[in-house]
Coordinates of C-alpha atoms in Angstrom, one line a residue:
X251 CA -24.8 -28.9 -3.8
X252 CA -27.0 -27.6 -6.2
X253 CA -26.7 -24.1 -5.1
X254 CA -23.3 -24.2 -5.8
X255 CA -23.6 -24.6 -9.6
X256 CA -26.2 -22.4 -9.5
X257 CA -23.7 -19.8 -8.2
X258 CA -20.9 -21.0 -10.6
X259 CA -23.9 -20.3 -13.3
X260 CA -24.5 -16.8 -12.4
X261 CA -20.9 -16.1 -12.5
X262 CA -20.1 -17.4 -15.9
X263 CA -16.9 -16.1 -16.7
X264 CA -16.5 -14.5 -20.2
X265 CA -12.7 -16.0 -21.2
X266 CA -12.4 -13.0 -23.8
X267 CA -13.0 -10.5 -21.2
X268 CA -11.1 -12.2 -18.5
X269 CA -7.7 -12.1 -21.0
X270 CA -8.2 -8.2 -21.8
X271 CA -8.6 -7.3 -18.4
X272 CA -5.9 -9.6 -17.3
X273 CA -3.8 -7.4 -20.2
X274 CA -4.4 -4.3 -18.4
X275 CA -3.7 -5.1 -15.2
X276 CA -0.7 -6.7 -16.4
X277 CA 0.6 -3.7 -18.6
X278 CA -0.1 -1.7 -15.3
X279 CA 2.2 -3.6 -13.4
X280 CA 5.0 -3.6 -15.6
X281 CA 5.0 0.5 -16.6
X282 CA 3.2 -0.4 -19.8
X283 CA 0.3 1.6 -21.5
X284 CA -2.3 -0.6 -22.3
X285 CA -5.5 -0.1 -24.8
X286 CA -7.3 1.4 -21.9
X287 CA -6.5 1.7 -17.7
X288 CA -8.5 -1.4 -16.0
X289 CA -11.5 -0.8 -14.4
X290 CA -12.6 -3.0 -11.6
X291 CA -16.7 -2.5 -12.3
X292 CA -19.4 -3.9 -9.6
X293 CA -22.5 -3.8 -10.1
X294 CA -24.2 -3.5 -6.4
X295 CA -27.3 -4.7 -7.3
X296 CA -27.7 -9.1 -7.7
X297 CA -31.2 -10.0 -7.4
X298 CA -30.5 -13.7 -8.4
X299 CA -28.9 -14.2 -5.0
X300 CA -32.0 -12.8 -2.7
X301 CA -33.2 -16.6 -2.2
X302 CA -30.1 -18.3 -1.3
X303 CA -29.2 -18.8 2.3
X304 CA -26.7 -16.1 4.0
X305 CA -23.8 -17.9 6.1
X306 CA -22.3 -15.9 8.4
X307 CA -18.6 -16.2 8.8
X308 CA -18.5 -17.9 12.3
X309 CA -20.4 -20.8 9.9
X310 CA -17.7 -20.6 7.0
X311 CA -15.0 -20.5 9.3
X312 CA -16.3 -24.2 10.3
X313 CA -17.6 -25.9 7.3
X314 CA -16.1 -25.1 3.8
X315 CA -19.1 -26.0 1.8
X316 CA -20.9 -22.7 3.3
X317 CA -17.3 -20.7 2.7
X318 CA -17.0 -21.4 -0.6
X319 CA -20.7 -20.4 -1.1
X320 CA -20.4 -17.0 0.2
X321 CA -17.2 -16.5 -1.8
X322 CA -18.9 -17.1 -4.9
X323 CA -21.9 -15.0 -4.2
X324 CA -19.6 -11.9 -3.6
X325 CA -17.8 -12.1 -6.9
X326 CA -21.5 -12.3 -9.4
X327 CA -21.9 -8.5 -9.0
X328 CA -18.0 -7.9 -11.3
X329 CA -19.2 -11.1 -13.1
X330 CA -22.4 -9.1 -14.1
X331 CA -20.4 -5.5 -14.8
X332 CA -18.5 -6.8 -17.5
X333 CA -15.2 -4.9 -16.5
X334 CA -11.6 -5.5 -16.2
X335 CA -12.2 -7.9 -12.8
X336 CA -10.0 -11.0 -11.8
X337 CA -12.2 -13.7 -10.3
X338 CA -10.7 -15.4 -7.5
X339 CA -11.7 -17.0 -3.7
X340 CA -10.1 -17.8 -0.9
X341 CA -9.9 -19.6 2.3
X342 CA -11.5 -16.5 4.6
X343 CA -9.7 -18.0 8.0
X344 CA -9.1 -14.2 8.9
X345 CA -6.0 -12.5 10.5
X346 CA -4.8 -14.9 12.6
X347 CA -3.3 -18.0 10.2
X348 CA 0.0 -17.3 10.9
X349 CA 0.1 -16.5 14.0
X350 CA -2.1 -19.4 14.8
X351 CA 1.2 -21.0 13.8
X352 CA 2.5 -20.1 17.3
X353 CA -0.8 -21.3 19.3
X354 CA -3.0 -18.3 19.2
X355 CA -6.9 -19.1 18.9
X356 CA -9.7 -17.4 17.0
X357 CA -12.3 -16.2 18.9
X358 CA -15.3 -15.3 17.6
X359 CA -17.3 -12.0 19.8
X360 CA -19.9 -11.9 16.8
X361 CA -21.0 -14.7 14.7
X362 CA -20.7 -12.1 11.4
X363 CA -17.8 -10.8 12.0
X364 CA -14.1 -12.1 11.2
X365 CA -12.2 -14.0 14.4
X366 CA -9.8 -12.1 16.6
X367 CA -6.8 -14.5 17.6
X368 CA -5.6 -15.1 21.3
X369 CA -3.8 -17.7 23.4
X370 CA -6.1 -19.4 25.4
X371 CA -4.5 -18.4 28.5
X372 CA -6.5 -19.3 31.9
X373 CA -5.1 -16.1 33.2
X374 CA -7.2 -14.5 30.8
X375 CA -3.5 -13.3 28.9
X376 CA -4.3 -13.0 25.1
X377 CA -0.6 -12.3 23.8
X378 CA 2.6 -14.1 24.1
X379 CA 4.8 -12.8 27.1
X380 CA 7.7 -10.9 25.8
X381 CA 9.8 -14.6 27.7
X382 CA 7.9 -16.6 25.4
X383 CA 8.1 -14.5 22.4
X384 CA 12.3 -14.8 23.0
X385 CA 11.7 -18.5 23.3
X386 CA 9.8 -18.4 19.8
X387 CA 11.0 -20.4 16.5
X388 CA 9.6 -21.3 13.5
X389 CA 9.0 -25.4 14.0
X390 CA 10.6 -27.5 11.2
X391 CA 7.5 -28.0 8.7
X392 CA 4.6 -25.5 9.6
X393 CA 2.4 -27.4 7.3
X394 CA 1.2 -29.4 10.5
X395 CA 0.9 -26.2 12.7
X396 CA -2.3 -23.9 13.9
X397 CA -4.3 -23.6 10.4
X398 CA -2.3 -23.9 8.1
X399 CA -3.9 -27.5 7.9
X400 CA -7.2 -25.8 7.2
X401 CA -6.2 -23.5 5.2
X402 CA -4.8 -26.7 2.3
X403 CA -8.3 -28.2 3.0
X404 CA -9.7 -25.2 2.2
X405 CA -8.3 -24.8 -0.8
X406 CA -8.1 -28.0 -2.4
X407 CA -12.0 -28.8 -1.7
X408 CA -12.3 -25.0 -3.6
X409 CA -10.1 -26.2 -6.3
X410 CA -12.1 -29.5 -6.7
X411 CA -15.4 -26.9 -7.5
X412 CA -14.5 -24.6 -9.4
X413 CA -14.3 -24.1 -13.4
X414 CA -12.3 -22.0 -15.7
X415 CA -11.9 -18.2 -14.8
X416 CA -12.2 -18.8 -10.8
X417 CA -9.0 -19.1 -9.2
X418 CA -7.4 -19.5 -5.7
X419 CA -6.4 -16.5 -3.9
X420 CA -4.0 -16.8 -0.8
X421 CA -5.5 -16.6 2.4
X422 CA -4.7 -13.7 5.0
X423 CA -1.2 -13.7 6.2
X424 CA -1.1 -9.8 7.0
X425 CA 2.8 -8.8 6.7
X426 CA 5.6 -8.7 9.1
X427 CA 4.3 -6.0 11.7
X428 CA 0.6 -6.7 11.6
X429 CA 2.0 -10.6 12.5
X430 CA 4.2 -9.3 15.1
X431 CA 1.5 -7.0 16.9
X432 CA -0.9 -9.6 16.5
X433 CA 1.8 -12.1 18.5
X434 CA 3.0 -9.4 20.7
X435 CA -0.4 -7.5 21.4
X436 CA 0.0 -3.4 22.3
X437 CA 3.0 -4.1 24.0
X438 CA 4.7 -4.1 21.1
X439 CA 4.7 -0.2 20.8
X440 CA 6.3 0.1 23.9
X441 CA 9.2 -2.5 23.4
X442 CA 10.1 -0.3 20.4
X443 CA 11.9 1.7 22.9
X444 CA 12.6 -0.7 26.4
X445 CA 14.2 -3.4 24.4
X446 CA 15.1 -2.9 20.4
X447 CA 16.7 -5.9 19.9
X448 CA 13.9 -7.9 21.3
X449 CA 11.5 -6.3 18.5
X450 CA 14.1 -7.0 15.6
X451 CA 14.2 -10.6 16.7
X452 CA 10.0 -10.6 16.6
X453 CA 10.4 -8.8 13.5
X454 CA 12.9 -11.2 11.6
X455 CA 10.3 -14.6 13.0
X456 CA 7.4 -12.3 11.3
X457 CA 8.7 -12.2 8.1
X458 CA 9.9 -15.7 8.2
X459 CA 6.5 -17.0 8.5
X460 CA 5.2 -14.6 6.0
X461 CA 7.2 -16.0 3.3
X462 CA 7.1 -19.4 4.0
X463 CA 3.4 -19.6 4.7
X464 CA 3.3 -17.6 1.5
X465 CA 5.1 -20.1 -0.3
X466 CA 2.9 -22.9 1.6
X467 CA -0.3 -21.3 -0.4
X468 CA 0.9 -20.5 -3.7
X469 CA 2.7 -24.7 -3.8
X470 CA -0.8 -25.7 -2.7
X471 CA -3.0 -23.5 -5.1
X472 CA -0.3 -23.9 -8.0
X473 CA 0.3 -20.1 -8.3
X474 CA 3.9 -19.0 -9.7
X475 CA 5.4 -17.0 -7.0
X476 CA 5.9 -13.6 -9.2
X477 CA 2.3 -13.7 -10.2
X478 CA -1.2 -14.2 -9.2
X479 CA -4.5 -13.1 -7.9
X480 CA -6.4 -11.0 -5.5
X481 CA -10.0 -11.5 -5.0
X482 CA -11.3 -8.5 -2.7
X483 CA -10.2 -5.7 -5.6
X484 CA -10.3 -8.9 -8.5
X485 CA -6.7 -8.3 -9.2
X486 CA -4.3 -9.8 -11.5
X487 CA -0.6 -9.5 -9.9
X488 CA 2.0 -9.7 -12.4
X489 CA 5.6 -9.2 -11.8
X490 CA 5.0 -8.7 -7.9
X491 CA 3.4 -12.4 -6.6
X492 CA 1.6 -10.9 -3.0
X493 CA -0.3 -8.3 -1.4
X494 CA 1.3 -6.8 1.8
X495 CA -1.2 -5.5 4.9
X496 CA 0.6 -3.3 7.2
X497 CA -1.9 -1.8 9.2
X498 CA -0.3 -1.7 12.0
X499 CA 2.5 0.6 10.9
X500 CA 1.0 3.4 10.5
X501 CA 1.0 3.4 14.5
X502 CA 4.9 4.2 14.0
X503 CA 7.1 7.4 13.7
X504 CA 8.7 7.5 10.5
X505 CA 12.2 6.8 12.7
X506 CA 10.6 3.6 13.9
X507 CA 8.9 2.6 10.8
X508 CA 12.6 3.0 9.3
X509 CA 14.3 1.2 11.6
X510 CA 11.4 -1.5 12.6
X511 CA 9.1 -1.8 9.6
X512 CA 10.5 -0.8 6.6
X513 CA 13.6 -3.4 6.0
X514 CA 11.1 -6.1 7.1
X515 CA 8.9 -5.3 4.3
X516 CA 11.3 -5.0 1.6
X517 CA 13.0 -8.8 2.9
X518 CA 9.4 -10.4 2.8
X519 CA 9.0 -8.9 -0.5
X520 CA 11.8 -10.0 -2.1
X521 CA 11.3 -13.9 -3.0
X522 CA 7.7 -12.9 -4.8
X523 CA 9.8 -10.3 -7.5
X524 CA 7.7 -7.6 -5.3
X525 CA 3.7 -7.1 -4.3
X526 CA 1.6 -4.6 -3.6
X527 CA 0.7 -2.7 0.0
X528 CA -2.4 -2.1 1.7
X529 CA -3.1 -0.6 4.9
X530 CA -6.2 1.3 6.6
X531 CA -5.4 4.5 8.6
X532 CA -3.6 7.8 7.9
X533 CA 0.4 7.1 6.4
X534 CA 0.6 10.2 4.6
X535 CA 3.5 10.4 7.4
X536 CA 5.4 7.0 6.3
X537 CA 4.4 7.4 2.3
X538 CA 7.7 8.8 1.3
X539 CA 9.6 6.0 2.5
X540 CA 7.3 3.3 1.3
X541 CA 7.4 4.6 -2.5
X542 CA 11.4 4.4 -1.9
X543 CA 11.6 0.8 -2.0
X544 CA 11.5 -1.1 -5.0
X545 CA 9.7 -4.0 -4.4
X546 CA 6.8 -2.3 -3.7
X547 CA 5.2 -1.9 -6.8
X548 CA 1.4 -0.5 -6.1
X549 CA -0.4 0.7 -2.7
X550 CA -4.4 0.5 -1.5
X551 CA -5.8 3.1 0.8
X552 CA -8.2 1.0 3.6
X553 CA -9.3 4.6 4.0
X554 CA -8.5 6.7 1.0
X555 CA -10.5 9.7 2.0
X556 CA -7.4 10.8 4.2
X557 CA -5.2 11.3 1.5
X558 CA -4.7 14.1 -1.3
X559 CA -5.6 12.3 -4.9
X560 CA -3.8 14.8 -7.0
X561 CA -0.8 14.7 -4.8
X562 CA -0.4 11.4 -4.0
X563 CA -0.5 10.0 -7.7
X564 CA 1.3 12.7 -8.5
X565 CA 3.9 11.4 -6.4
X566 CA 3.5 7.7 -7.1
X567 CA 3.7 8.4 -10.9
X568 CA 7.3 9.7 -10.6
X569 CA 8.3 6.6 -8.4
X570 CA 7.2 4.0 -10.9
X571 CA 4.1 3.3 -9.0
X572 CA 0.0 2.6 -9.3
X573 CA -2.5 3.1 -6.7
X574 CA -5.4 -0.3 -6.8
X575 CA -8.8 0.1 -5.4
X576 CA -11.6 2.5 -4.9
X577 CA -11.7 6.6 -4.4
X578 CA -14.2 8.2 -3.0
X579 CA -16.3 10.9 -5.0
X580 CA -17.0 14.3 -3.9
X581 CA -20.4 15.9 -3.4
X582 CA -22.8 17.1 -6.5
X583 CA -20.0 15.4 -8.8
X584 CA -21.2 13.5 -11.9
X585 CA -19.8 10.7 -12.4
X586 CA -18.0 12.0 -15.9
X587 CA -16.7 15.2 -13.5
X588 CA -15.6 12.3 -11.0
X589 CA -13.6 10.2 -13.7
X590 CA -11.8 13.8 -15.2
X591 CA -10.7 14.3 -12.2
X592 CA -9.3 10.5 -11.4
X593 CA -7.6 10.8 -14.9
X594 CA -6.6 14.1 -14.7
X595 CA -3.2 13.5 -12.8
X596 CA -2.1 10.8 -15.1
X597 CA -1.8 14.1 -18.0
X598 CA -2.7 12.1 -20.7
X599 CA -1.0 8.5 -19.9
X600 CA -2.5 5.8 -19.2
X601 CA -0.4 4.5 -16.2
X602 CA -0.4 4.3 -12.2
X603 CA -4.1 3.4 -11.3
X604 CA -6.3 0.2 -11.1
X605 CA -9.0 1.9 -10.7
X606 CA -12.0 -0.1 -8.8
X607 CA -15.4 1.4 -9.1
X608 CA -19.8 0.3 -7.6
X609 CA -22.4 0.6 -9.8
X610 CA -25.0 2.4 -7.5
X611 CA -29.0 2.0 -7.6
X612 CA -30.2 4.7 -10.3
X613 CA -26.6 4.9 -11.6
X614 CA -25.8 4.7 -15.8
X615 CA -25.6 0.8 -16.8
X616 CA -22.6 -0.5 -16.3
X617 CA -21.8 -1.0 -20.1
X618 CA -22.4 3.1 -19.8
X619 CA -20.1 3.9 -17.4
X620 CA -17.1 1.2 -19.2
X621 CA -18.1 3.4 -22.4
X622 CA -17.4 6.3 -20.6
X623 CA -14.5 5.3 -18.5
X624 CA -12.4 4.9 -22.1
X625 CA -13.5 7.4 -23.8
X626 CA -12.3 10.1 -21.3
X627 CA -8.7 8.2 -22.3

């Protein structure tokens, strides 16, 4: 595949840069000042890849030479912005790997769009019955079951392709709500209140899966289990081995998420030495409670625009914790007047942000706005 080197060429990872921003990140994670807080730097603009052929993800999700094409070509715009950015790919099987663990089906309405999952049902029934969900346990060796299979293929044919400063990142298992609404479907909202005991049983077979499938990926990609990599923001996870979605959650009261949610999260947690959340939506009603428990060491906002900066790093600060990913700029503000006031709650410190940041058309170079970024430090 010469395309595929040609990609691997345009990335060309700088092993210098890679360790300093590895540094930061780590330093981060661990409450340590580094030189200077990470920046995650894109530069929107890549040229080189106008004349290579765009695979849509119905055709990655069915041949892994186009996957791991596409993956490549969406990490050459950090490669080319010189920041603090962690290369890594993945095996994009969307939502629905562990779940497919218990027979659902991707489904694909649009060819460029990720699969939903569903049990084939003839009835036309895409969720498990609440009688089969009580009927549910996790087979002996799940290496065998729904895509997990895939998923390994995946990611040793990646590892067979790529060089130094490209590394595996694990594959979507959501986290123990999102897997147990995706098994459940809506009717898990209401079963919060006909049958508790039923959800808790879900709940405690979500987070099962979530770990071992976990553990499944980081065995197969050699990843220690405290440490590792996310590709979307190019992270570097270092004494906290996974990333957390609980989208889904931010559906609860903060009595459910409490009872339902949050003891799920800290359990699935646990064997990595901690991770980071994400989840889209508004949770300024549920953020309290997730910056109480300890093995959540850093949060990312799907939608960030619905929460407070100031107040919301204010808060995280105190707890111990950093906010990773982008934040949205305000209007007529230059970009200097937009990093002042992303430093501005840290007072001085250099703690509590991964900050991830796009290189617009017309924008400063990107070696400018890395210049600027430190010097306001």
């Amino acid at each position: 595949m010469p395309e595929l080197e040609e990609i691997i060429d345009f990335i060309n990872p700088d092993e210098k840069l890679l360790r300093k921003g590895r540094e930061r990140q780590s330093a981060v994670w661990k409450g340590i000042e580094p030189d200077y807080l990470p920046l995650i730097l894109q530069e929107t603009e890549a040229p080189e890849l106008n004349n290579f052929v765009h695979y849509t993800l119905k055709d990655q999700f069915f041949n892994k030479e186009k996957m791991i094409l596409e993956q490549l070509k969406g990490l050459v715009g950090f490669a080319k912005a010189g920041g603090d950015a962690q290369f890594s790919i993945r095996a994009n099987l969307g939502v629905g790997v562990v779940p497919s663990i218990f027979g659902l089906k991707p489904i694909f309405t649009q060819d460029d769009q990720m699969p939903w999952f569903v049990r084939m049902d003839p009835f036309g029934k895409g969720t498990l019955s609440k009688e089969e969900v009580q009927n549910l346990d996790i087979p002996g060796d799940i290496r065998n079951r729904g895509l997990i299979p895939t998923a390994i293929e995946y990611i040793e044919y990646f590892k067979s392709k790529i060089k130094n400063g490209v590394n595996i990142y694990c594959f979507d298992t959501q986290g123990p709500f999102d897997i147990a609404h995706l098994i459940r479907g809506p009717q898990i909202y209401t079963d919060l209140y006909d049958d508790p005991e039923f959800v808790h049983r879900l709940m405690d077979i979500s987070t099962r899966v979530y770990i071992e499938t976990t553990k499944i990926f980081k065995e197969a990609a050699g990843e220690p289990l405290c440490s590792g990599y996310h590709g979307s923001l190019c992270l570097y996870m270092d004494g906290g081995g996974v990333r957390l979605c609980d989208d889904s959650s931010t559906n609860l009261s903060p009595h459910l998420f409490r009872e339902f949610s949050l003891p799920y999260i800290k359990r699935a947690l646990s064997p990595f030495g901690g991770g980071w959340i994400h989840f889209c939506g508004n949770s300024n009603h549920l953020l309290d409670m997730y910056l109480e428990v300890e093995e959540i060491k850093g949060l990312n906002f799907g939608n960030p625009e619905k929460y407070d900066y100031e107040s919301i790093m204010t808060k995280m600060i105190s707890k111990g914790k950093f906010y990773l990913g982008v934040w949205p700029g305000k209007k007529g503000e230059s970009l200097k007047e937009y990093f002042q006031r992303i430093l501005a709650p840290l007072k001085g410190r250099k703690c509590g942000l991964i900050l991830q940041f796009s290189r617009e058309k017309n924008e400063l170079p990107c070696s400018e706005i890395i210049d600027l970024w430190y010097s306001l430090q």
